[in-house]
XYZ file of C-alpha atoms in Angstrom:
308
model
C -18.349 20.749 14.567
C -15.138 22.040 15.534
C -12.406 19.217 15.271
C -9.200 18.338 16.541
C -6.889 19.212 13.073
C -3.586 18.738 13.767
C -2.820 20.228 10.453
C -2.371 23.376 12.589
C -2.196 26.295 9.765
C -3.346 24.024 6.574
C -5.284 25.553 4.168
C -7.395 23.271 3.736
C -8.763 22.934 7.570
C -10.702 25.626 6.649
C -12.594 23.668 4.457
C -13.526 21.130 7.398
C -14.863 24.004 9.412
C -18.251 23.538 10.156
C -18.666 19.950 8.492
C -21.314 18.736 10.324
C -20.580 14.686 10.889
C -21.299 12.673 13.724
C -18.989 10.858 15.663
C -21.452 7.255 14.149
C -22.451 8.654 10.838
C -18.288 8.768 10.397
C -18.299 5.009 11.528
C -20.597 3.708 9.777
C -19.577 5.821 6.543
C -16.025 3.989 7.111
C -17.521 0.931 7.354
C -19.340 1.299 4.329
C -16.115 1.981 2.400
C -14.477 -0.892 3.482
C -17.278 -2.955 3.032
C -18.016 -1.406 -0.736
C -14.162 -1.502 -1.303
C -14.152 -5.483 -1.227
C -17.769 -6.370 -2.420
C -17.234 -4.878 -5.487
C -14.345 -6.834 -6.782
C -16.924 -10.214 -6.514
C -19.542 -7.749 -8.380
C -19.009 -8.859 -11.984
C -19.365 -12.241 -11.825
C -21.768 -12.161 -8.952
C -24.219 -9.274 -9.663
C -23.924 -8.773 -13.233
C -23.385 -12.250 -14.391
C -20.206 -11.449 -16.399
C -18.205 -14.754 -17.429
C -15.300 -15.903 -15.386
C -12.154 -14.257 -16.587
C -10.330 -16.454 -19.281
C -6.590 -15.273 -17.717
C -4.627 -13.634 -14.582
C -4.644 -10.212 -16.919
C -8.156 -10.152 -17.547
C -9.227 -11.239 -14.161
C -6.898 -8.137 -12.695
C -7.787 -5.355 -15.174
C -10.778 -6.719 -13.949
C -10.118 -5.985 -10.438
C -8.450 -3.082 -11.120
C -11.473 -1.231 -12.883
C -13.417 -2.333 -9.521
C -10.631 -0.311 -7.350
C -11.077 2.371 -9.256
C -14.993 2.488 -8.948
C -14.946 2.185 -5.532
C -12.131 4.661 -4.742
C -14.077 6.894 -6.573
C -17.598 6.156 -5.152
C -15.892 7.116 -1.555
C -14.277 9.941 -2.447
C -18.128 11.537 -3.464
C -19.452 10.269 -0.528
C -17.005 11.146 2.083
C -16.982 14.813 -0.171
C -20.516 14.749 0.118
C -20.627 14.065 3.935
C -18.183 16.376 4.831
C -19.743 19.112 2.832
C -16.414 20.306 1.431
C -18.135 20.865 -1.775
C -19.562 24.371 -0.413
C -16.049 25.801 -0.498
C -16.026 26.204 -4.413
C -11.488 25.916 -4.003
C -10.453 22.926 -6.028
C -6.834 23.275 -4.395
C -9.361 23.381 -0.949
C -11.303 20.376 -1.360
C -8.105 17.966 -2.986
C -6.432 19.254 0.729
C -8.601 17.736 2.283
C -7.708 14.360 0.600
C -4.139 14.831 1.253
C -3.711 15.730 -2.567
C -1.600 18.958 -2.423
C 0.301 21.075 -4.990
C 2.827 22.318 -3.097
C 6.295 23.939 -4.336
C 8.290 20.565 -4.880
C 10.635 20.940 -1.509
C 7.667 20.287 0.025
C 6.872 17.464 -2.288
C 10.343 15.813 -1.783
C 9.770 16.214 2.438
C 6.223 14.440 1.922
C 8.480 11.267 0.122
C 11.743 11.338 1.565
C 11.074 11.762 5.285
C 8.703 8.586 5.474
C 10.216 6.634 2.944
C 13.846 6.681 5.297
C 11.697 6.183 8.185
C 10.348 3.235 6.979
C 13.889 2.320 5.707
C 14.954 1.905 9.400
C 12.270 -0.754 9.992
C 13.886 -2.860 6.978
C 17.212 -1.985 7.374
C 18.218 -5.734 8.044
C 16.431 -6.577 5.120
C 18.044 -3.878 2.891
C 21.513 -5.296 3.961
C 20.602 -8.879 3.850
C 19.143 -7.831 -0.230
C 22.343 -5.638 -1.147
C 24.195 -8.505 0.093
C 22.737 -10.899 -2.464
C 22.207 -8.422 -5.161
C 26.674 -7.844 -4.488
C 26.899 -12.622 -4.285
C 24.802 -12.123 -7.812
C 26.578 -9.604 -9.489
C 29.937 -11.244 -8.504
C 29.115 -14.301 -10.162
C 27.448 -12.952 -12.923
C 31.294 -11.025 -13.656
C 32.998 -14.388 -12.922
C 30.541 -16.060 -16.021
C 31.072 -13.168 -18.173
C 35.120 -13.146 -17.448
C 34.857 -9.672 -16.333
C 36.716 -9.537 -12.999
C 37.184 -6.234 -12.921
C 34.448 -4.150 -10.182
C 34.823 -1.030 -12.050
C 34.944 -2.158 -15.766
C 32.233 -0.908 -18.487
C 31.645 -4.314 -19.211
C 30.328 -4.773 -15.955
C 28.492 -1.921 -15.531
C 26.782 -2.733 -18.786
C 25.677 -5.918 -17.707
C 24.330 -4.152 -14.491
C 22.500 -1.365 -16.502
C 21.085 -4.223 -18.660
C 20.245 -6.081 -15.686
C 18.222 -3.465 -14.608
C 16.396 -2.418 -18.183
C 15.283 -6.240 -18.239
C 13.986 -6.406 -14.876
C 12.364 -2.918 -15.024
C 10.527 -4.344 -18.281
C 9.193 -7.400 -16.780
C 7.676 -5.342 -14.017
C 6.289 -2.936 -16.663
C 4.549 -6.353 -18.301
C 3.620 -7.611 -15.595
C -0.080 -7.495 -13.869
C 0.842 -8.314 -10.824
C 3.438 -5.728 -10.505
C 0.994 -3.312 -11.323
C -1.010 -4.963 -8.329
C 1.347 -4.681 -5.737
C 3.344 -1.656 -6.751
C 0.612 1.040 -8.072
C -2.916 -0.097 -8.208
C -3.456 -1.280 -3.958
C -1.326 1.505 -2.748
C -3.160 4.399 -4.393
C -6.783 3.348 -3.761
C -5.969 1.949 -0.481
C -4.617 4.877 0.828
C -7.495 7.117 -1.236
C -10.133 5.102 0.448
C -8.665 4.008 4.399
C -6.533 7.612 4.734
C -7.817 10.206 2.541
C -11.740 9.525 2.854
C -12.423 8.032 6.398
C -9.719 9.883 8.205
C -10.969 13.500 7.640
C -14.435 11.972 8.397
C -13.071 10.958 11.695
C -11.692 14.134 12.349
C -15.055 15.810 11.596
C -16.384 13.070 13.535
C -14.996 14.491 17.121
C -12.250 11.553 17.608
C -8.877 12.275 19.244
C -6.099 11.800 17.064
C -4.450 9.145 18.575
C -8.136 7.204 18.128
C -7.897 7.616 14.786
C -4.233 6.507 14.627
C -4.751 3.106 16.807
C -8.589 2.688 15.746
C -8.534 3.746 12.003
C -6.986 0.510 10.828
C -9.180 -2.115 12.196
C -11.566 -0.519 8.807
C -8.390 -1.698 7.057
C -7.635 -5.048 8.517
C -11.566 -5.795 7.550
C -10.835 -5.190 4.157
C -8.821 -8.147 4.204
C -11.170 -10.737 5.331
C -11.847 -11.686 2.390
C -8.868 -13.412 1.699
C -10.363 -15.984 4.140
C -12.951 -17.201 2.095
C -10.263 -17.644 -0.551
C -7.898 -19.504 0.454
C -10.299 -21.818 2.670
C -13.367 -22.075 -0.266
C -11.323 -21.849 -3.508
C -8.087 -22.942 -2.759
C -8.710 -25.427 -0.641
C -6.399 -24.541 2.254
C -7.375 -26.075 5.878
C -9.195 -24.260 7.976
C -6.604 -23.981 10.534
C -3.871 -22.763 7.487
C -6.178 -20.342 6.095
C -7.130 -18.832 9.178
C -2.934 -18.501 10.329
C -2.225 -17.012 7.067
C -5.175 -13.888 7.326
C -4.471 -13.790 11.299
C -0.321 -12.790 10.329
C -1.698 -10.522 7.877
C -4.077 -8.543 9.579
C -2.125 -8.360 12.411
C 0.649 -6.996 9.704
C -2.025 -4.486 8.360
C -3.194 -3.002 11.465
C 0.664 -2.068 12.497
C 1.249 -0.838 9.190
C -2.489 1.029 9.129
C -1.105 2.622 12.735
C 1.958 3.779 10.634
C 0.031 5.324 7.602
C -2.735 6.887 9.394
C 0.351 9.007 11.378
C 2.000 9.689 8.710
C -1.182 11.147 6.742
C -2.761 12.660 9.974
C 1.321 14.329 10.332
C 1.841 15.776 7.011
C -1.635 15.985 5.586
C -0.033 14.649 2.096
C -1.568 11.453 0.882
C 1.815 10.617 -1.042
C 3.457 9.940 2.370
C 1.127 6.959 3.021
C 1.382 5.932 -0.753
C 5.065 5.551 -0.994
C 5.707 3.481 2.413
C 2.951 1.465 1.530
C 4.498 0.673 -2.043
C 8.275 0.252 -0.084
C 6.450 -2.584 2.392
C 5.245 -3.891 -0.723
C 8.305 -4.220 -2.261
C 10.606 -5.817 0.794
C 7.798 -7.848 1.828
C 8.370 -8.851 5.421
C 11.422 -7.187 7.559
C 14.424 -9.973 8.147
C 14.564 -10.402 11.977
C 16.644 -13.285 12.002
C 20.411 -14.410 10.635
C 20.132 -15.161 6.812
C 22.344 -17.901 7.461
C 19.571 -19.902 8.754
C 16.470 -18.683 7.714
C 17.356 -17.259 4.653
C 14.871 -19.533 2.156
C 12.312 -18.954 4.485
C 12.554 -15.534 5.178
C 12.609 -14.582 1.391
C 9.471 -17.228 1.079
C 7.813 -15.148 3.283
C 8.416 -11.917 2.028
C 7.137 -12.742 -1.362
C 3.793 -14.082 -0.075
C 3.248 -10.768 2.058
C 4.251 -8.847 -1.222
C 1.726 -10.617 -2.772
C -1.028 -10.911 0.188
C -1.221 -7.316 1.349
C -1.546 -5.981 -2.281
C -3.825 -8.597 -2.696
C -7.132 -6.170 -1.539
């Protein structure tokens, strides 16, 4: 079925040629991922009768083992749908997934073009953080008498500052979570598999831009059930908090789908997706007065969004 690519000139277009999907079989497919993407990570203790999880480590490595499973059942099956299998190109058929080994100044574009555009979004929130990070630093000189903004006392406190904090992320599950595990198979599964299915699928580009990420937003449902069955939030609380976040998925799904439909390089989704994650949600207000809760919030939508 000849598609709309807007990948004019890629490579691996030519591997799409002919893929014979229809415009439901790609639906459906999609909603098979999503649906396969969150059942699994209730499959151990439901379906194979596993015992609970005796801590937060071993209930993520759980999870995490589950993410990969899944990312990797939908890369066969969107492979296997889309036929790409027939081209016998490695470099061909990891195109098509966004997964490209270009000569690194193409690389660097794929990163540093959407990671500054995404910049501008937070650029209240980067100010309002490098102000804080400059109020800590200042008194952390004024404890350590070292007054001095360009002594090598000070920058040795900085530099071990930033060893100790880059170690507790290292060590720390949810880190891993947030910053490496939800990005990657997120954007595997809801950009690299169902988007080139939708393309094969004969759906106009900006479809797949403003439609693609309701298959995301679905994903998230399930934080319903949690918070309102076993954590005991209200009904009314639980259903606020999922209602901000999906409506913060879909604009962000609207964002990565461009950016993957745009460059065709699934590291462009994967980096802004790990920079929402780590400045949670943008500052739109004067951190004079909303300062503790703006901060609250971003940590819960670093944590919720990652949370899939």
């Amino acid at each position: 079925m000849a598609t709309e690519n807007p990948r004019l000139g890629d490579p691996s277009a030519a591997a799409l040629d002919g893929a014979g999907v229809s415009g439901a079989a790609a639906v459906c497919a999609c909603a098979a991922m999503a649906f396969f993407y969150v059942a699994i990570l209730y499959s151990p203790t439901l379906i194979l009768r596993l015992p609970p999880p005796t801590s937060v480590e071993s209930f993520f490595l759980r999870r995490f083992g589950c993410a990969a499973i899944s990312s990797a059942a939908s890369v066969a099956a969107s492979a296997a749908l889309l036929g790409v299998w027939r081209s016998g190109d490695l470099s061909l058929i990891l195109g098509v997934f966004g997964i490209r080994r270009h000569q690194l100044s193409v690389q660097w574009e794929a990163v540093v073009i959407p990671l500054f555009l995404t910049s501008l979004v937070y650029a209240g929130t980067l100010v309002s953080k490098l102000w804080l990070l400059m109020n800590s630093q200042i008194e952390d000189c004024t404890e350590d008498f070292c007054c001095q903004p360009t002594s090598f006392m000070q920058i040795g406190i900085w530099a071990q500052h930033f060893v100790d904090r880059m170690s507790a992320y290292i060590h720390d599950v949810l880190a891993w979570r947030t910053y490496v595990v939800a990005p990657l198979t997120e954007e595997l599964v809801f950009r690299a598999c169902m988007i080139p299915l939708l393309l094969c699928g004969g759906f106009k580009t900006y479809h797949i831009i403003f439609l693609s990420p309701v298959f995301f937003s679905l994903a998230h449902l399930n934080h319903f059930l949690e918070l309102y069955c076993q954590r005991g939030y209200s009904f009314l609380k639980a259903l606020l908090i999922v209602g901000v976040q999906l409506g913060y998925t879909v604009i962000f799904g609207w964002y990565a789908a461009f950016l993957f439909i745009r460059t065709g390089n699934l590291l462009s989704p994967i980096v802004a997706h790990i920079f929402c994650n780590v400045m949670g949600l943008p500052v739109l207000s004067s951190s004079r007065t909303l300062e503790p809760s703006a901060s609250g919030v971003a940590r819960d939508r670093g944590k919720g969004l990652a949370a899939s």
